[in-house]
mmCIF file of C-alpha atoms in Angstrom:
data_model
loop_
_atom_site.group_PDB
_atom_site.id
_atom_site.type_symbol
_atom_site.label_atom_id
_atom_site.label_comp_id
_atom_site.label_asym_id
_atom_site.label_seq_id
_atom_site.Cartn_x
_atom_site.Cartn_y
_atom_site.Cartn_z
ATOM 1 C CA UNK A 595 -9.352 -1.749 -7.840
ATOM 2 C CA UNK A 596 -9.247 -0.950 -4.161
ATOM 3 C CA UNK A 597 -6.203 0.209 -2.272
ATOM 4 C CA UNK A 598 -4.810 -2.343 0.166
ATOM 5 C CA UNK A 599 -4.171 0.186 2.933
ATOM 6 C CA UNK A 600 -5.779 -1.171 6.115
ATOM 7 C CA UNK A 601 -8.333 1.226 7.581
ATOM 8 C CA UNK A 602 -6.709 0.983 11.006
ATOM 9 C CA UNK A 603 -3.468 2.263 9.437
ATOM 10 C CA UNK A 604 -5.240 5.284 7.941
ATOM 11 C CA UNK A 605 -6.944 6.128 11.211
ATOM 12 C CA UNK A 606 -3.776 5.485 13.181
ATOM 13 C CA UNK A 607 -2.107 8.312 11.245
ATOM 14 C CA UNK A 608 -5.049 10.674 11.753
ATOM 15 C CA UNK A 609 -5.281 12.325 15.092
ATOM 16 C CA UNK A 610 -7.098 15.453 16.103
ATOM 17 C CA UNK A 611 -5.197 17.982 18.235
ATOM 18 C CA UNK A 612 -3.948 16.655 21.586
ATOM 19 C CA UNK A 613 -3.337 13.206 20.036
ATOM 20 C CA UNK A 614 -6.909 11.911 20.381
ATOM 21 C CA UNK A 615 -7.653 8.982 18.039
ATOM 22 C CA UNK A 616 -10.077 10.111 15.322
ATOM 23 C CA UNK A 617 -12.201 6.953 15.133
ATOM 24 C CA UNK A 618 -12.852 6.683 18.862
ATOM 25 C CA UNK A 619 -13.476 10.420 19.180
ATOM 26 C CA UNK A 620 -15.856 10.451 16.212
ATOM 27 C CA UNK A 621 -17.905 7.479 17.441
ATOM 28 C CA UNK A 622 -17.958 8.713 21.048
ATOM 29 C CA UNK A 623 -19.162 12.181 20.045
ATOM 30 C CA UNK A 624 -21.746 10.726 17.661
ATOM 31 C CA UNK A 625 -23.070 8.473 20.443
ATOM 32 C CA UNK A 626 -22.986 11.284 22.997
ATOM 33 C CA UNK A 627 -25.057 13.630 20.848
ATOM 34 C CA UNK A 628 -27.259 11.025 19.110
ATOM 35 C CA UNK A 629 -30.359 11.405 21.296
ATOM 36 C CA UNK A 630 -30.270 15.196 20.976
ATOM 37 C CA UNK A 631 -29.682 14.952 17.203
ATOM 38 C CA UNK A 632 -32.635 12.554 16.845
ATOM 39 C CA UNK A 633 -34.862 14.910 18.848
ATOM 40 C CA UNK A 634 -33.878 17.935 16.735
ATOM 41 C CA UNK A 635 -34.222 16.049 13.429
ATOM 42 C CA UNK A 636 -37.677 14.688 14.347
ATOM 43 C CA UNK A 637 -38.846 18.155 15.428
ATOM 44 C CA UNK A 638 -37.924 19.852 12.157
ATOM 45 C CA UNK A 639 -41.039 20.926 10.290
ATOM 46 C CA UNK A 640 -41.757 19.962 6.701
ATOM 47 C CA UNK A 641 -40.436 16.403 6.947
ATOM 48 C CA UNK A 642 -39.047 15.177 3.666
ATOM 49 C CA UNK A 643 -39.681 11.708 2.250
ATOM 50 C CA UNK A 644 -35.995 10.938 2.776
ATOM 51 C CA UNK A 645 -36.171 11.871 6.483
ATOM 52 C CA UNK A 646 -39.267 9.722 7.050
ATOM 53 C CA UNK A 647 -37.597 6.649 5.485
ATOM 54 C CA UNK A 648 -34.473 7.146 7.586
ATOM 55 C CA UNK A 649 -36.416 7.554 10.825
ATOM 56 C CA UNK A 650 -38.456 4.418 10.048
ATOM 57 C CA UNK A 651 -35.222 2.449 9.689
ATOM 58 C CA UNK A 652 -33.921 3.964 12.930
ATOM 59 C CA UNK A 653 -37.063 2.838 14.763
ATOM 60 C CA UNK A 654 -36.851 -0.712 13.355
ATOM 61 C CA UNK A 655 -33.358 -1.553 14.570
ATOM 62 C CA UNK A 656 -31.536 -1.767 17.874
ATOM 63 C CA UNK A 657 -28.111 -2.240 16.264
ATOM 64 C CA UNK A 658 -25.777 0.646 17.135
ATOM 65 C CA UNK A 659 -24.191 0.736 13.652
ATOM 66 C CA UNK A 660 -27.620 1.050 11.991
ATOM 67 C CA UNK A 661 -28.597 3.823 14.417
ATOM 68 C CA UNK A 662 -25.340 5.683 13.760
ATOM 69 C CA UNK A 663 -25.837 5.396 9.997
ATOM 70 C CA UNK A 664 -29.415 6.663 10.283
ATOM 71 C CA UNK A 665 -28.286 9.631 12.364
ATOM 72 C CA UNK A 666 -25.604 10.558 9.820
ATOM 73 C CA UNK A 667 -28.086 10.260 6.934
ATOM 74 C CA UNK A 668 -30.707 12.243 8.876
ATOM 75 C CA UNK A 669 -28.179 14.956 9.593
ATOM 76 C CA UNK A 670 -27.676 15.369 5.844
ATOM 77 C CA UNK A 671 -31.480 15.640 5.359
ATOM 78 C CA UNK A 672 -31.708 18.106 8.244
ATOM 79 C CA UNK A 673 -29.106 20.288 6.551
ATOM 80 C CA UNK A 674 -31.163 20.094 3.307
ATOM 81 C CA UNK A 675 -28.526 17.976 1.623
ATOM 82 C CA UNK A 676 -29.107 14.730 -0.231
ATOM 83 C CA UNK A 677 -27.502 11.962 1.826
ATOM 84 C CA UNK A 678 -27.270 9.985 -1.418
ATOM 85 C CA UNK A 679 -24.493 12.301 -2.562
ATOM 86 C CA UNK A 680 -22.295 11.336 0.388
ATOM 87 C CA UNK A 681 -23.493 7.757 0.926
ATOM 88 C CA UNK A 682 -24.406 6.176 -2.396
ATOM 89 C CA UNK A 683 -26.512 2.992 -2.313
ATOM 90 C CA UNK A 684 -26.203 0.279 -4.932
ATOM 91 C CA UNK A 685 -28.154 -2.934 -5.406
ATOM 92 C CA UNK A 686 -26.022 -5.998 -6.118
ATOM 93 C CA UNK A 687 -27.251 -6.808 -9.645
ATOM 94 C CA UNK A 688 -24.562 -5.733 -12.074
ATOM 95 C CA UNK A 689 -21.158 -4.546 -10.882
ATOM 96 C CA UNK A 690 -20.524 -2.592 -14.091
ATOM 97 C CA UNK A 691 -23.245 -0.039 -13.291
ATOM 98 C CA UNK A 692 -21.641 0.632 -9.911
ATOM 99 C CA UNK A 693 -18.188 1.074 -11.426
ATOM 100 C CA UNK A 694 -19.416 3.580 -14.022
ATOM 101 C CA UNK A 695 -21.162 5.689 -11.374
ATOM 102 C CA UNK A 696 -18.143 5.527 -9.043
ATOM 103 C CA UNK A 697 -15.959 7.020 -11.787
ATOM 104 C CA UNK A 698 -18.180 10.121 -11.605
ATOM 105 C CA UNK A 699 -17.948 10.452 -7.808
ATOM 106 C CA UNK A 700 -15.564 13.076 -6.467
ATOM 107 C CA UNK A 701 -15.884 12.029 -2.843
ATOM 108 C CA UNK A 702 -18.180 9.560 -1.169
ATOM 109 C CA UNK A 703 -19.062 6.274 0.410
ATOM 110 C CA UNK A 704 -20.714 3.416 -1.465
ATOM 111 C CA UNK A 705 -22.921 0.742 0.063
ATOM 112 C CA UNK A 706 -23.755 -2.399 -1.926
ATOM 113 C CA UNK A 707 -26.739 -4.469 -0.745
ATOM 114 C CA UNK A 708 -28.500 -7.577 -2.021
ATOM 115 C CA UNK A 709 -31.533 -6.901 -4.166
ATOM 116 C CA UNK A 710 -34.031 -7.979 -1.474
ATOM 117 C CA UNK A 711 -32.092 -6.866 1.598
ATOM 118 C CA UNK A 712 -33.791 -4.759 4.244
ATOM 119 C CA UNK A 713 -32.098 -1.525 5.367
ATOM 120 C CA UNK A 714 -31.341 -3.188 8.714
ATOM 121 C CA UNK A 715 -29.448 -6.084 7.068
ATOM 122 C CA UNK A 716 -25.673 -5.985 6.683
ATOM 123 C CA UNK A 717 -24.527 -4.764 3.253
ATOM 124 C CA UNK A 718 -22.432 -6.806 0.845
ATOM 125 C CA UNK A 719 -19.737 -4.139 0.727
ATOM 126 C CA UNK A 720 -19.005 -0.634 1.981
ATOM 127 C CA UNK A 721 -16.202 1.417 0.516
ATOM 128 C CA UNK A 722 -14.776 4.861 -0.083
ATOM 129 C CA UNK A 723 -14.310 6.659 -3.393
ATOM 130 C CA UNK A 724 -12.040 9.651 -3.903
ATOM 131 C CA UNK A 725 -11.900 11.372 -7.296
ATOM 132 C CA UNK A 726 -13.439 8.397 -9.068
ATOM 133 C CA UNK A 727 -11.124 5.811 -7.516
ATOM 134 C CA UNK A 728 -12.186 3.185 -5.004
ATOM 135 C CA UNK A 729 -9.563 3.711 -2.314
ATOM 136 C CA UNK A 730 -10.997 1.346 0.304
ATOM 137 C CA UNK A 731 -13.489 -1.494 0.267
ATOM 138 C CA UNK A 732 -14.896 -3.954 2.777
ATOM 139 C CA UNK A 733 -15.172 -1.250 5.438
ATOM 140 C CA UNK A 734 -17.061 -2.416 8.549
ATOM 141 C CA UNK A 735 -19.917 0.077 8.592
ATOM 142 C CA UNK A 736 -21.085 3.393 7.179
ATOM 143 C CA UNK A 737 -20.211 5.357 10.347
ATOM 144 C CA UNK A 738 -16.749 3.798 10.322
ATOM 145 C CA UNK A 739 -16.442 4.710 6.622
ATOM 146 C CA UNK A 740 -17.365 8.325 7.464
ATOM 147 C CA UNK A 741 -14.643 8.382 10.131
ATOM 148 C CA UNK A 742 -12.104 6.928 7.679
ATOM 149 C CA UNK A 743 -13.181 9.411 4.996
ATOM 150 C CA UNK A 744 -12.623 12.265 7.451
ATOM 151 C CA UNK A 745 -9.233 10.743 8.235
ATOM 152 C CA UNK A 746 -8.326 10.597 4.540
ATOM 153 C CA UNK A 747 -9.360 14.210 4.077
ATOM 154 C CA UNK A 748 -7.467 15.239 7.215
ATOM 155 C CA UNK A 749 -4.130 13.638 6.222
ATOM 156 C CA UNK A 750 -1.860 16.546 5.322
ATOM 157 C CA UNK A 751 -0.071 16.200 1.986
ATOM 158 C CA UNK A 752 3.675 15.900 2.386
#
């Protein structure tokens, strides 16, 4: 069961030093550095299968949210990390399989797509899992989910 905390409320509480809103700062910095990140990621030798798939998706779409997601996934590949550990993809066939796997997740974002959906199509659902619990669902986009996840991590415990 997902928490009913609105994502705007979470991000409203999370501010980096000097009271700059986290979501706007995150997206602005991602957009500012995206062309340089793409250039560096494409130039890296020994391209992995994962990186090639991500770059193909990036080239196929003009949507800013898809480009941001591809950059974040590519950054994981560039750092020799599996982007599937942070952003877990599920196909909308049987919800029970997703729930069982989410129980094993410590921290991450899940993306549920239709069985025949292209990577450039909007997903059925995007959400955030912390310590096996779905804390948010129906998040707008993967980049927004990353910003919210950073906000959730950043919230100091009181």
